[in-house]
Backbone as numpy.savetxt, mean C-alpha at the origin, in Angstrom:
# Nx Ny Nz CAx CAy CAz Cx Cy Cz
14.49 -1.12 -2.11 13.50 -1.53 -1.39 12.18 -2.05 -2.14
11.40 -2.72 -1.45 10.16 -3.32 -1.96 9.07 -2.45 -1.34
8.25 -1.61 -2.24 7.24 -0.67 -1.74 6.01 -1.08 -2.34
4.93 -1.15 -1.67 3.55 -1.46 -2.09 2.63 -0.06 -1.85
1.98 0.42 -2.91 1.33 1.65 -2.76 -0.11 1.18 -3.46
-1.21 1.71 -2.54 -2.46 1.62 -3.34 -2.80 3.09 -3.83
-3.84 3.06 -4.78 -4.13 4.36 -5.34 -3.06 4.87 -6.25
-2.39 3.97 -7.05 -1.16 4.45 -7.85 -1.49 4.90 -9.35
-2.61 4.93 -9.60 -3.00 5.35 -10.98 -3.40 6.68 -11.34
-3.51 7.64 -10.25 -3.68 8.99 -10.51 -3.15 9.97 -9.45
-3.12 11.04 -9.47 -2.99 11.85 -8.50 -1.49 11.63 -7.89
-1.51 12.07 -6.50 -0.32 11.74 -5.51 0.02 10.29 -5.80
-0.63 9.35 -5.72 -0.26 8.06 -5.82 0.46 7.75 -7.05
0.11 8.39 -8.15 0.79 8.18 -9.29 2.20 8.81 -9.35
2.21 10.23 -8.79 3.49 10.74 -8.79 4.47 10.02 -7.98
4.01 9.54 -6.79 4.83 8.56 -5.90 5.24 7.36 -6.70
4.40 6.77 -7.15 4.74 5.37 -7.77 5.88 5.77 -8.78
5.52 6.70 -9.84 6.51 7.01 -10.58 7.89 7.51 -10.07
7.89 8.38 -9.11 9.19 8.74 -8.36 9.99 7.61 -7.86
9.12 6.73 -7.04 9.95 5.86 -6.55 10.48 4.78 -7.36
9.82 4.42 -8.63 10.48 3.48 -9.77 11.62 4.22 -10.22
11.66 5.76 -10.42 12.84 6.50 -11.06 14.11 6.33 -9.89
13.69 6.17 -8.72 14.54 6.12 -7.82 15.29 4.60 -7.53
14.64 3.75 -8.36 15.24 2.22 -8.32 14.64 1.33 -7.40
13.45 1.56 -6.74 12.96 0.71 -5.86 11.78 -0.28 -6.71
11.67 -1.16 -6.11 10.78 -2.19 -6.69 9.24 -1.79 -5.98
8.41 -1.42 -6.94 7.12 -0.76 -6.42 6.16 -1.60 -7.16
5.21 -2.17 -6.07 3.93 -2.77 -6.54 2.84 -1.83 -6.29
2.19 -1.39 -7.58 0.95 -0.71 -7.24 -0.43 -1.34 -7.41
-1.22 -0.98 -6.55 -2.61 -1.66 -6.38 -3.60 -0.61 -6.53
-4.67 -0.99 -7.46 -5.54 -0.01 -7.66 -6.68 -0.56 -8.22
-8.10 -0.14 -7.63 -9.27 -0.85 -7.99 -9.52 -0.72 -9.50
-9.06 0.51 -10.25 -9.29 0.69 -11.55 -8.47 -0.35 -12.36
-7.48 -1.13 -11.67 -6.74 -2.04 -12.52 -7.28 -3.50 -11.85
-8.24 -3.59 -11.11 -8.89 -4.73 -10.78 -8.50 -5.42 -9.25
-7.71 -4.49 -8.65 -7.44 -4.83 -7.26 -8.64 -4.71 -6.29
-9.00 -5.65 -5.64 -10.23 -5.57 -4.77 -9.64 -5.84 -3.17
-9.65 -4.77 -2.33 -9.28 -4.96 -0.97 -10.15 -5.99 -0.39
-11.39 -5.96 -0.60 -12.03 -7.07 0.12 -11.57 -8.48 -0.09
-11.34 -8.88 -1.38 -10.86 -10.06 -1.75 -9.45 -10.31 -1.46
-8.61 -9.26 -1.48 -7.11 -9.39 -1.61 -6.59 -9.09 -0.21
-7.25 -8.84 0.80 -6.43 -8.49 2.10 -5.36 -9.32 2.61
-5.48 -10.66 2.44 -4.46 -11.57 2.82 -3.15 -11.32 2.22
-3.00 -10.83 1.03 -1.71 -10.55 0.36 -0.94 -9.66 1.09
-1.53 -8.71 1.80 -0.76 -7.82 2.54 -0.22 -8.32 3.84
-0.69 -9.48 4.33 -0.15 -10.05 5.63 1.12 -10.87 5.42
1.46 -11.01 4.07 2.66 -11.73 3.72 3.98 -10.86 4.21
5.05 -11.55 4.37 6.38 -10.76 4.58 6.95 -10.35 3.31
7.96 -9.44 3.11 8.82 -9.28 1.97 8.67 -7.76 1.54
7.82 -6.95 1.99 7.94 -5.73 1.64 8.51 -4.72 2.62
9.00 -3.74 2.19 9.64 -2.70 3.36 8.98 -1.66 3.58
8.10 -1.14 2.58 7.40 0.06 2.95 5.87 -0.13 2.42
4.87 0.25 3.14 3.41 -0.07 2.46 2.82 1.47 2.62
2.43 2.07 1.49 1.86 3.28 1.45 0.44 3.10 1.07
-0.57 3.50 2.06 -1.89 3.38 1.85 -2.31 4.92 1.29
-2.61 4.94 -0.07 -3.00 6.25 -0.60 -4.50 6.02 -1.22
-5.21 5.09 -0.96 -6.52 4.95 -1.56 -7.64 5.07 -0.36
-8.76 5.77 -0.85 -9.95 5.76 0.38 -10.62 4.57 -0.10
-10.82 3.81 1.04 -11.84 2.64 0.82 -12.64 2.40 1.98
-13.25 3.51 2.68 -13.95 3.43 3.67 -13.35 2.78 5.01
-14.22 2.08 5.78 -13.38 1.42 7.02 -12.53 0.26 6.74
-12.57 -0.10 5.50 -11.71 -1.21 5.10 -10.21 -0.94 5.25
-10.07 0.45 5.19 -8.53 0.97 5.27 -8.23 0.71 6.80
-8.86 0.94 7.71 -8.76 0.79 9.16 -8.42 -0.66 9.42
-9.37 -1.60 8.77 -9.01 -3.04 8.88 -7.61 -3.60 8.41
-7.27 -2.72 7.30 -6.04 -3.25 6.51 -4.93 -2.81 7.34
-4.91 -1.43 7.79 -3.89 -0.99 8.57 -3.45 -1.70 9.95
-4.72 -2.09 10.52 -4.55 -2.87 11.83 -4.10 -4.14 11.54
-4.32 -4.82 10.59 -3.93 -6.17 10.14 -2.46 -6.17 9.76
-2.04 -4.98 9.06 -0.57 -4.59 8.64 0.19 -4.56 9.94
-0.16 -3.54 10.82 0.52 -3.48 12.09 0.56 -4.85 13.06
-0.44 -5.56 12.96 -0.44 -6.61 13.85 0.49 -7.83 13.17
0.55 -7.80 12.00 1.49 -8.98 11.50 3.00 -8.48 11.09
3.17 -7.41 11.33 4.66 -6.86 10.92 5.14 -5.94 12.17
4.51 -5.92 13.26 5.02 -5.01 14.24 6.62 -5.61 14.79
7.10 -6.56 14.35 8.34 -7.13 14.88 9.39 -7.23 13.80
9.07 -6.58 12.49 9.75 -6.44 11.46 10.06 -4.86 11.41
11.17 -4.81 10.73 11.83 -3.46 10.44 11.26 -2.86 9.05
9.84 -2.40 9.02 9.41 -1.91 7.95 8.21 -0.65 8.43
7.99 0.02 7.35 7.23 1.23 7.50 5.96 1.11 6.79
4.81 1.79 7.66 3.38 1.96 7.00 3.25 3.31 7.10
2.80 4.01 5.70 2.54 5.23 5.56 0.94 5.46 5.06
0.36 6.13 6.01 -0.99 6.18 5.60 -1.45 7.69 5.12
-1.86 7.92 3.85 -2.11 9.24 3.42 -3.55 9.41 3.26
-4.13 10.38 3.97 -5.72 10.43 3.88 -6.24 11.98 3.43
-7.12 12.10 2.94 -7.68 13.40 2.68 -9.27 13.65 2.97
-9.76 12.43 3.41 -11.12 12.45 3.62 -11.27 12.75 5.23
């Protein structure tokens, strides 16, 4: 599976990222600490090709915009959107 995960450089996101790679999945990690900017890179999520998107990073209301766009652009595909929140 191709899996995209935000907030993959620490905590739960890092543990998930490492576990999924160990299980043999293709994992794309996105983190502000590594230069990813959701404001500038939102369009990359609207492309096809991923099976699971794990939203694990808090980014204010931008997360809601991202999840809405993901749903609207992928609702006819067989993919999963997982949202993890602690705020």
